[in-house]
Tab-separated table of C-alpha atoms in Angstrom:
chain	number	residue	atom	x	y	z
A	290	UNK	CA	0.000	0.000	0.000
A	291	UNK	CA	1.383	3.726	-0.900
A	292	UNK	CA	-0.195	6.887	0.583
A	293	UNK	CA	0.799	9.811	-0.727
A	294	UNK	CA	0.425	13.637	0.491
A	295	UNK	CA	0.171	16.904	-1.800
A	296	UNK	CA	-0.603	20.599	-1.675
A	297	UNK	CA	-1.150	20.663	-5.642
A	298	UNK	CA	-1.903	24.393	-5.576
A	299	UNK	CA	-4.898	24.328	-7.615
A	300	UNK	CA	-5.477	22.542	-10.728
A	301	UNK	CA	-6.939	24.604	-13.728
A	302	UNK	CA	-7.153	28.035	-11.869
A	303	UNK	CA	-6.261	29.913	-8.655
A	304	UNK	CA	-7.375	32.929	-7.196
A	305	UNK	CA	-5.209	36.371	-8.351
A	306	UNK	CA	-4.346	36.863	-4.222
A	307	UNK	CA	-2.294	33.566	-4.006
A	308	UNK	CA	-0.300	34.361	-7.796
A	309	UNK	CA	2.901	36.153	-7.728
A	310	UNK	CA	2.660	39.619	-9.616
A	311	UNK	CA	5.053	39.271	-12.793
A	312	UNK	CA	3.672	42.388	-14.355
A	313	UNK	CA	6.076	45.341	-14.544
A	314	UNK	CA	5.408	48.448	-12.302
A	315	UNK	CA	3.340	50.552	-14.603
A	316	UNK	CA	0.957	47.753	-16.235
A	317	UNK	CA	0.184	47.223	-12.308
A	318	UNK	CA	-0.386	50.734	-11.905
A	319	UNK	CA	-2.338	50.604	-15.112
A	320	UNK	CA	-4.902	47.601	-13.946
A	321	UNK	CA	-5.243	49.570	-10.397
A	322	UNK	CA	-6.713	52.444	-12.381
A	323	UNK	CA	-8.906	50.535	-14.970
A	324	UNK	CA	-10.159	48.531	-12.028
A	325	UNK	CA	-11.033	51.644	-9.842
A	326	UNK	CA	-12.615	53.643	-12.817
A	327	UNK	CA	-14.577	50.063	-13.600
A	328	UNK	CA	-16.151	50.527	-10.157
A	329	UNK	CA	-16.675	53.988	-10.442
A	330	UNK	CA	-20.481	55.093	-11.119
A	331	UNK	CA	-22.114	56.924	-12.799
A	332	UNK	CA	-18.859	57.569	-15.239
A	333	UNK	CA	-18.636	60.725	-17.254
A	334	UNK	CA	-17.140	61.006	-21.058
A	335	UNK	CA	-13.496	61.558	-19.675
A	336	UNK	CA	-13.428	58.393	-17.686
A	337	UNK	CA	-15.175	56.035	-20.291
A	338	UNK	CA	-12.447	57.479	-22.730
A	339	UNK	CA	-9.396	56.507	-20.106
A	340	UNK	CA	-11.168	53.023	-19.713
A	341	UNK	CA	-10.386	52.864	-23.565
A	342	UNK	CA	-6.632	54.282	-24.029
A	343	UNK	CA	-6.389	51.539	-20.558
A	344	UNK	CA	-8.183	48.890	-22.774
A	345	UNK	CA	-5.506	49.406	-25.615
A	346	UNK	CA	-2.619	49.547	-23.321
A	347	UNK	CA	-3.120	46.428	-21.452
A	348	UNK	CA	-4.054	44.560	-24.668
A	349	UNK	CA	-7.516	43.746	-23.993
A	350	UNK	CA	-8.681	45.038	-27.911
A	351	UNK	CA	-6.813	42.021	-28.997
A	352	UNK	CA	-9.360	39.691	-26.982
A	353	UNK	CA	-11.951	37.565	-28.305
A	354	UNK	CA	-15.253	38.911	-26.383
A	355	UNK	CA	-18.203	36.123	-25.996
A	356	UNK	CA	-21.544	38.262	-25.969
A	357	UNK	CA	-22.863	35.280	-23.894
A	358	UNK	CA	-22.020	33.958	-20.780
A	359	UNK	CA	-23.376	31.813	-17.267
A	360	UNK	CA	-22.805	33.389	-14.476
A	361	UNK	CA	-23.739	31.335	-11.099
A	362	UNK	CA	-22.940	32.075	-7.796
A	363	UNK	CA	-21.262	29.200	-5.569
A	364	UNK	CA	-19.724	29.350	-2.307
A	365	UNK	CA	-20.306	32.388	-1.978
A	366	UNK	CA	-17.971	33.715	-5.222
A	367	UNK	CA	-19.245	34.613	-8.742
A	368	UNK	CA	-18.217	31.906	-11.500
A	369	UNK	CA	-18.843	32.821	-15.562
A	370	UNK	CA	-19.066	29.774	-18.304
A	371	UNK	CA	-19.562	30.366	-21.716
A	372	UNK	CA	-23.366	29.981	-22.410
A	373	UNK	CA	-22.853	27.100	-25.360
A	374	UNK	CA	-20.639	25.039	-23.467
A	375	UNK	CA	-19.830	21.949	-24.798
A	376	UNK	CA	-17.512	19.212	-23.055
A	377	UNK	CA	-14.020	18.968	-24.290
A	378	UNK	CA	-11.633	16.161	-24.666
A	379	UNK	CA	-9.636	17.984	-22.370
A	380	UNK	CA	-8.840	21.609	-20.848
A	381	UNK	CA	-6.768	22.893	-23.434
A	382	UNK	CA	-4.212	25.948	-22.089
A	383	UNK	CA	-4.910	29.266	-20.811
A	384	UNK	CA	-7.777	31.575	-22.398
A	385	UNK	CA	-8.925	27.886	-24.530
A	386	UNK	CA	-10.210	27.077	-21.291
A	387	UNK	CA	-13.764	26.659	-21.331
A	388	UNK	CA	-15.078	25.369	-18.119
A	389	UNK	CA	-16.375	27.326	-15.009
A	390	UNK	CA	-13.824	30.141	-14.122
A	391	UNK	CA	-13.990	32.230	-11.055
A	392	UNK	CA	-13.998	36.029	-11.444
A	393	UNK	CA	-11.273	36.710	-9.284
A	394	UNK	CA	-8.778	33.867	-10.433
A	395	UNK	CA	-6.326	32.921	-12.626
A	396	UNK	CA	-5.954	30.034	-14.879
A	397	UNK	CA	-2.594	27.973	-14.695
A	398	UNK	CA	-0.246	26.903	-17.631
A	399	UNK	CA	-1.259	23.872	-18.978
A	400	UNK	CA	2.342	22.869	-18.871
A	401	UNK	CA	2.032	23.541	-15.456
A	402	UNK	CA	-0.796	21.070	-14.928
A	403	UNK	CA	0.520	18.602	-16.970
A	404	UNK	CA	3.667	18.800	-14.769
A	405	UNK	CA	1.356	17.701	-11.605
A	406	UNK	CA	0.200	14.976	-12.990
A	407	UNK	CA	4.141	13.813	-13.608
A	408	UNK	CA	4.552	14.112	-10.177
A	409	UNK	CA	1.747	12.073	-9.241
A	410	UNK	CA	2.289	9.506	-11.901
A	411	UNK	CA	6.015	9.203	-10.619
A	412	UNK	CA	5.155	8.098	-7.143
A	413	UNK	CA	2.135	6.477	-8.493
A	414	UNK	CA	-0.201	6.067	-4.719
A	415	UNK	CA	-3.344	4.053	-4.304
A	416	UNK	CA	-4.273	6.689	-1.920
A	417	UNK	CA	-3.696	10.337	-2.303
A	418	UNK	CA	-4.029	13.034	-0.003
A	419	UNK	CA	-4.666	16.602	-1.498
A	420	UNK	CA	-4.623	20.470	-0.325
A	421	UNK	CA	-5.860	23.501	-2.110
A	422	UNK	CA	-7.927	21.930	-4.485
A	423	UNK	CA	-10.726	24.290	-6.570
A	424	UNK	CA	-13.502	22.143	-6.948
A	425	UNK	CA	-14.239	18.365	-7.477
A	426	UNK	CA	-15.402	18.796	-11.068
A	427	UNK	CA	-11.603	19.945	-12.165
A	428	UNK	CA	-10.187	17.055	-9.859
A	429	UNK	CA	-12.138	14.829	-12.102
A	430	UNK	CA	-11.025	15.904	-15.062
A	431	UNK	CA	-7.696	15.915	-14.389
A	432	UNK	CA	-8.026	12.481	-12.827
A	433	UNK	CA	-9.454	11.278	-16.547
A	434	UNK	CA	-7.416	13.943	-18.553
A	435	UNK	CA	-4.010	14.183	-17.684
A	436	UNK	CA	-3.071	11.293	-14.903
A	437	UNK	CA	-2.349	8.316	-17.530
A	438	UNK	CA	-4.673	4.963	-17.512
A	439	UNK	CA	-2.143	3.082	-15.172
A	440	UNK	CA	-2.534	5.696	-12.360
A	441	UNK	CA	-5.959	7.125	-12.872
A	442	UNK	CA	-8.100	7.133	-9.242
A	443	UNK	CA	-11.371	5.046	-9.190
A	444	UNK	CA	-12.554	7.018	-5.972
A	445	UNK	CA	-12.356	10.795	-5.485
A	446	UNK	CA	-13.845	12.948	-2.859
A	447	UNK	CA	-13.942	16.875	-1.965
A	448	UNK	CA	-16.086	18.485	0.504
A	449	UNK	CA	-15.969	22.377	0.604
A	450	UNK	CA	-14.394	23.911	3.780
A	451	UNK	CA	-14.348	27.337	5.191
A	452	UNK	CA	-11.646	29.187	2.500
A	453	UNK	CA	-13.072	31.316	0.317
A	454	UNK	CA	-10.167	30.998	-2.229
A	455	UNK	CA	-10.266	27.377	-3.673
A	456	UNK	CA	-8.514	25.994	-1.497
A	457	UNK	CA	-10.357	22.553	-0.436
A	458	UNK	CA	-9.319	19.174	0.682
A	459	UNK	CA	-9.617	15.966	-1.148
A	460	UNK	CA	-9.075	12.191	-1.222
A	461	UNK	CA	-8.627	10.105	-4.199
A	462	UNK	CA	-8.410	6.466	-3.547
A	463	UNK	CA	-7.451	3.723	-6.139
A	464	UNK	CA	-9.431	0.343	-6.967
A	465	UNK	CA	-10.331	-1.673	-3.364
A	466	UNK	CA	-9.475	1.616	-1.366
A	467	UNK	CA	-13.272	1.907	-0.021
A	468	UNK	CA	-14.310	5.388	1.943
A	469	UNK	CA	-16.599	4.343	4.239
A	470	UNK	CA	-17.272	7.174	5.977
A	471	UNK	CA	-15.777	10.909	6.099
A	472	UNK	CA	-16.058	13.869	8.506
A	473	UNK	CA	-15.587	17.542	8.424
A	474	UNK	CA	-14.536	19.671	10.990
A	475	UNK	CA	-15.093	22.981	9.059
A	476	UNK	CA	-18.228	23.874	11.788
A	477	UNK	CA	-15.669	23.580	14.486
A	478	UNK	CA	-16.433	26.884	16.435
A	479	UNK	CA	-13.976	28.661	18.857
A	480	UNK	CA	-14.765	32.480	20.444
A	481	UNK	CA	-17.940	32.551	17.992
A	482	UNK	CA	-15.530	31.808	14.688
A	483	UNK	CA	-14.608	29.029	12.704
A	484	UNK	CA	-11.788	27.685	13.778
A	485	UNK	CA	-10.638	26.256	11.137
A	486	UNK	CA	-10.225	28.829	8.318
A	487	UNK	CA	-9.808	25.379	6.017
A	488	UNK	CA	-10.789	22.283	7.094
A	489	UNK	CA	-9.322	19.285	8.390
A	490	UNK	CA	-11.370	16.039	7.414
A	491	UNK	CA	-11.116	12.556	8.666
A	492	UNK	CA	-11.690	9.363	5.873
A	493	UNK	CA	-12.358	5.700	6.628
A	494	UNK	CA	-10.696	3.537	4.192
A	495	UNK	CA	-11.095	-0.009	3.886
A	496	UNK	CA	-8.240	-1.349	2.322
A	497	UNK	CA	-7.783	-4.780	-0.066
A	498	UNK	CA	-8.149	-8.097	2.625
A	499	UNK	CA	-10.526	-5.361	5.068
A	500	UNK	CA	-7.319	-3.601	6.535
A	501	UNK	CA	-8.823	-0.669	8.334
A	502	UNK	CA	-7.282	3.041	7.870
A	503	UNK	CA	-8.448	6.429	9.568
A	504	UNK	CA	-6.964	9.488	7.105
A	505	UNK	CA	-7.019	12.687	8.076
A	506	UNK	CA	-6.041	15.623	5.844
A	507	UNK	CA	-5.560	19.004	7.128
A	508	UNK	CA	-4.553	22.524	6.002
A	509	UNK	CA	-3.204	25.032	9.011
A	510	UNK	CA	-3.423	28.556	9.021
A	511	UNK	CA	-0.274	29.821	6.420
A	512	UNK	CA	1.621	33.241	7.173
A	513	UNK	CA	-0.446	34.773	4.154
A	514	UNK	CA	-3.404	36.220	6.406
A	515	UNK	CA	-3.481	37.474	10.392
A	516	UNK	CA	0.868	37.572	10.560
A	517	UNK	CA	0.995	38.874	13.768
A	518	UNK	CA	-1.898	36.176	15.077
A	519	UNK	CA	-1.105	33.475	12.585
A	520	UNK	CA	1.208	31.234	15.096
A	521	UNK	CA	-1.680	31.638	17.994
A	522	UNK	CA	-4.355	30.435	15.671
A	523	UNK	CA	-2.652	27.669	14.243
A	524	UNK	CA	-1.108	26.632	17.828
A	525	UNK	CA	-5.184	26.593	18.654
A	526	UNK	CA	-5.752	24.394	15.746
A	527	UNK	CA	-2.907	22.091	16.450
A	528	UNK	CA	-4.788	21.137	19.663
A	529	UNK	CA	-7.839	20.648	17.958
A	530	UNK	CA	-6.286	18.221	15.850
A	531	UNK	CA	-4.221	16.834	18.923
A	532	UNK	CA	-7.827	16.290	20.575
A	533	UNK	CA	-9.013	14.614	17.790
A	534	UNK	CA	-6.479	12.176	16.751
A	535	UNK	CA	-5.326	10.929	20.396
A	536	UNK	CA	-8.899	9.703	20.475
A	537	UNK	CA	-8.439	7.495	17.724
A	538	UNK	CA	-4.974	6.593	19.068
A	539	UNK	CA	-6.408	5.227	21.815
A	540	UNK	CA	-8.757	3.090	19.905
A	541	UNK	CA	-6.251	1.607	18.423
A	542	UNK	CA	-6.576	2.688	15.173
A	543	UNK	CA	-4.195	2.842	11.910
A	544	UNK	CA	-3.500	6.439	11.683
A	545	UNK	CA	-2.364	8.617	8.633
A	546	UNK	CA	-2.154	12.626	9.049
A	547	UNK	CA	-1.471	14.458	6.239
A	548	UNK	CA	-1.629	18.122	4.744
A	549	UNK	CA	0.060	21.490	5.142
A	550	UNK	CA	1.100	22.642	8.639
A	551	UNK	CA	2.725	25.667	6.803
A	552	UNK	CA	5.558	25.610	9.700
A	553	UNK	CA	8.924	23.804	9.751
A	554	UNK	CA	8.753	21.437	12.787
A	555	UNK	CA	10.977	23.493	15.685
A	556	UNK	CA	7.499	26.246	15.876
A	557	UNK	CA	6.004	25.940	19.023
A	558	UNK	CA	2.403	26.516	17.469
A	559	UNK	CA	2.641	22.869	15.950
A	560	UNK	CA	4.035	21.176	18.970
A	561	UNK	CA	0.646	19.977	20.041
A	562	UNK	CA	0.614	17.891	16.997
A	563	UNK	CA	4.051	17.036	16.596
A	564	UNK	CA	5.481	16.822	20.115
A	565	UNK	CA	2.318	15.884	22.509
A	566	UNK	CA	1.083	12.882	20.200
A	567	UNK	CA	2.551	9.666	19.374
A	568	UNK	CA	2.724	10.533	15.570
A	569	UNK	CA	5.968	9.491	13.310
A	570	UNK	CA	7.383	12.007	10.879
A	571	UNK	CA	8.044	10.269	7.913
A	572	UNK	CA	11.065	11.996	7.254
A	573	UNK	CA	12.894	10.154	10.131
A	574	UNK	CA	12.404	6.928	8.886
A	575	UNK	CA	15.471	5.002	7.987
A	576	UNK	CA	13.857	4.354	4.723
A	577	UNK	CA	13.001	8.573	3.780
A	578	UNK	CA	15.083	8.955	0.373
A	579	UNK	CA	15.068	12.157	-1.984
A	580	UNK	CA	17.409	13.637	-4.376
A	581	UNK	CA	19.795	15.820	-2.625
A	582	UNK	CA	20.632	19.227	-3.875
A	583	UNK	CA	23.451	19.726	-5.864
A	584	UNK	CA	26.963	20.632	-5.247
A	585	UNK	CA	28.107	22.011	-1.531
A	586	UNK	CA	24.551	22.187	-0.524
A	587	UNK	CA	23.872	18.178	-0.260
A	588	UNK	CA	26.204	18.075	3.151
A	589	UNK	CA	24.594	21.290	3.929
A	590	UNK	CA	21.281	21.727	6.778
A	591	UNK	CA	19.634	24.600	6.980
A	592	UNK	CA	17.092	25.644	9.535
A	593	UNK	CA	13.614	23.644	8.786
A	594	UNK	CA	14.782	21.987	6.278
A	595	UNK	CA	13.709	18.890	5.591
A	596	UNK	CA	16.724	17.034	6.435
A	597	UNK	CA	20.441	17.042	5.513
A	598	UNK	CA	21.428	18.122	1.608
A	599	UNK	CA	17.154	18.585	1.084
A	600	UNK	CA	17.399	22.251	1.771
A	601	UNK	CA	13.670	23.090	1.751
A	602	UNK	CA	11.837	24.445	3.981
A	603	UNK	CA	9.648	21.834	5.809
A	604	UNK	CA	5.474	23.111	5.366
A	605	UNK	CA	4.183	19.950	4.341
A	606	UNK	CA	4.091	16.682	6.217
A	607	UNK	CA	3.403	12.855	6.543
A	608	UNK	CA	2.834	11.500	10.173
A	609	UNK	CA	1.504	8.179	10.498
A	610	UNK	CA	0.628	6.256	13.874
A	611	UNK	CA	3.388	4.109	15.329
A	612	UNK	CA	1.752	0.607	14.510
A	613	UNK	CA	2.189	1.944	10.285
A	614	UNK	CA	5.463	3.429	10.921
A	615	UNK	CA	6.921	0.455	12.045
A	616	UNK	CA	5.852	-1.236	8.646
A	617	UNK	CA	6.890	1.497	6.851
A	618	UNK	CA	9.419	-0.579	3.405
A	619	UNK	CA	9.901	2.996	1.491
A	620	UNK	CA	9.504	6.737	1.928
A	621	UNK	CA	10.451	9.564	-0.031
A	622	UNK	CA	9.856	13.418	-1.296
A	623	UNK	CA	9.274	14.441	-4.795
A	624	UNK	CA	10.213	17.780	-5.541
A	625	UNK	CA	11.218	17.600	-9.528
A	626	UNK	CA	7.794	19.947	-9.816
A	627	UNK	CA	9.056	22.447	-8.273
A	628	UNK	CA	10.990	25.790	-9.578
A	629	UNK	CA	13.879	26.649	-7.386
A	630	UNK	CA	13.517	30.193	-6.740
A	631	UNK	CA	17.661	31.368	-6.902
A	632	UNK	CA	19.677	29.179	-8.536
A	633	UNK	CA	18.676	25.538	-9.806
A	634	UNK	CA	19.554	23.338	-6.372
A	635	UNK	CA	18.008	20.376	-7.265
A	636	UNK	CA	17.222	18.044	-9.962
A	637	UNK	CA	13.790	19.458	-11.496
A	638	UNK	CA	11.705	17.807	-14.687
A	639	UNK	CA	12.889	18.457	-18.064
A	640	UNK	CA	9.281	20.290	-18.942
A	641	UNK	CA	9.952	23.034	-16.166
A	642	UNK	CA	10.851	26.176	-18.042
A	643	UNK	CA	10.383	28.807	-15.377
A	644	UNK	CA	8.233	29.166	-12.214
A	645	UNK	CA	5.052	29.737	-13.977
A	646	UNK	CA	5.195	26.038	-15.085
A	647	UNK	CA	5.826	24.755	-11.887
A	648	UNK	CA	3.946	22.036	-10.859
A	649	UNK	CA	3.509	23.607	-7.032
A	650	UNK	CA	5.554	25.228	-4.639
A	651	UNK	CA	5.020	22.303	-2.520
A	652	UNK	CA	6.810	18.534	-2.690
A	653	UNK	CA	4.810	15.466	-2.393
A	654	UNK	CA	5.513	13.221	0.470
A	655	UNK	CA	4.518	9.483	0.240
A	656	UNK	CA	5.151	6.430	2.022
A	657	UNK	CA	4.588	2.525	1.410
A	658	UNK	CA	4.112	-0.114	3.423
């Protein structure tokens, strides 16, 4: 059995807050003011004639306008469609795209996408663990789309959680991998708020020969909102999830935690979950193997890193109960998907170009035993 855990960073399209701005300093300046004078009303002649010299300048007389479009509200955000949608044979790149598209977002390189599904196809899992997925609709067509026939997923599941940027969980389980039951924590309450501003969610697997799994996938608060109370609110969620798993501990059960902590291991707001529980790191296995980074840096360890000559810093992580990580044959990272930011440290995929084709920013961490 392999398990496998990774933040994919969205799949078709991800919301303009999360992207890095590549635009040069006056194109920014130049969507700032189109944006403001859009929501500007009434708008005299002067405006409506800056909208137009903005229109030209930022290239938007070259588009192709659709008179007709869908627009549906869900979750809360506005999505648009093309009003004579018809299903593709896949998602072809960029503005080909013709599938729901949120307002606010951004589609991703479809060199970029295909470069997920290389990662997943390399480590291959019969169970996969997922963060900051868009919707289950995309997962499924990337499941039939992109991931080849051999590694295709015969079960997938997403339940919405609290973010309001597409960033869900998600299970996708292989042939024999039965979910049997699945729970949400998203209504978890704490002071009158969520306290979860993701989700952490707990799946039942049945395995081949009725082995029995508890999987929990989680997503922490990241530094990106509430800097200054970021460590406090995921410290309170760490004990949430503390509280939750030592209950199954004590049953007995075969445990698997996996997500984005979005903390290297030494911060004192995960130590509920990493130091007050009897959860195993899969990085200290005997068995944990990853291509090291190149030159000087392989006998080099820096501060959160994930261990010795893999100089990234640890967000993601695979913990498993000590009755699994005992069993545990092989373990490793993949991190060929992603760009390094300086210089190139690490062996990446021959289809990575630059950091917009990127697979994620995240590795994938899988186990098998």
């Amino acid at each position: 059995m392999k398990i496998a855990s990774y933040n994919i960073e969205n799949i078709f399209h991800r919301d303009s807050s999360l992207v890095k701005r590549t635009l040069n300093e006056s194109i920014n300046i130049w969507v700032e003011e189109f944006e403001q004078l859009m929501c500007k009303s009434p708008r005299g002649g002067n405006e409506i004639a800056r909208m137009r010299e903005l229109s030209f300048l930022l290239g938007f007389h070259k588009s192709a306008f659709e008179p007709f479009v869908v627009m549906r509200r869900k979750a809360g955000e506005l999505y648009l469609r093309k009003k004579n949608f018809q299903p593709e044979n896949r998602a072809v790149p960029m503005s080909g795209w013709s599938g729901w598209v949120k307002v606010n977002s951004k589609p991703i390189y479809d060199q970029a996408v295909q470069n997920k599904a290389r990662v997943i196809a390399e480590i291959n899992p019969d169970i996969l663990i997922l963060q900051e997925v868009e919707d289950r609709q995309s997962l499924l067509d990337f499941n039939k789309h992109y991931l080849p026939e051999g590694v295709r997923f015969s079960n997938i599941l997403m339940i919405d959680g609290n973010d309001r940027e597409g960033r869900g969980l998600a299970l996708m389980t292989k042939e024999g991998y039965e979910v049997t039951s699945i729970n949400s924590y998203a209504n978890v309450r704490q002071n009158g708020k969520f306290l979860f501003d993701k989700d952490v969610q707990e799946y039942n697997v049945t395995c081949p020969k009725g082995y029995q799994l508890s999987v929990f996938g989680l997503h922490l608060q990241d530094v990106i909102m509430h800097k200054e109370s970021g460590d406090e609110i995921r410290k309170q969620q760490a004990r949430k999830v503390r509280e939750i798993v030592m209950k199954e501990l004590q049953n007995g059960k075969n445990i698997v935690v996996a997500g984005t902590l979005n903390k290297p291991s030494y911060c004192d707001s995960l130590s509920p979950v990493l130091r007050e529980t009897e959860l195993k790191d899969v990085k200290r296995h005997i068995s944990f193997n990853v291509d090291l980074d190149e030159g000087k840096d392989a006998e080099y360890f820096s501060l959160g890193a994930y261990r010795m000559g893999v100089n990234l810093k640890q967000k993601d992580y695979l913990l498993s109960s000590p009755q699994i990580f005992s069993k545990i044959k092989r373990s490793g990272l993949n991190r060929k998907g992603i760009w390094p930011e300086r210089k190139r440290q690490w062996t990446c995929y021959d289809t990575l170009h630059g950091q917009a084709h990127q697979a994620s920013s995240h590795p994938a961490l899988w186990m098998e035993f």
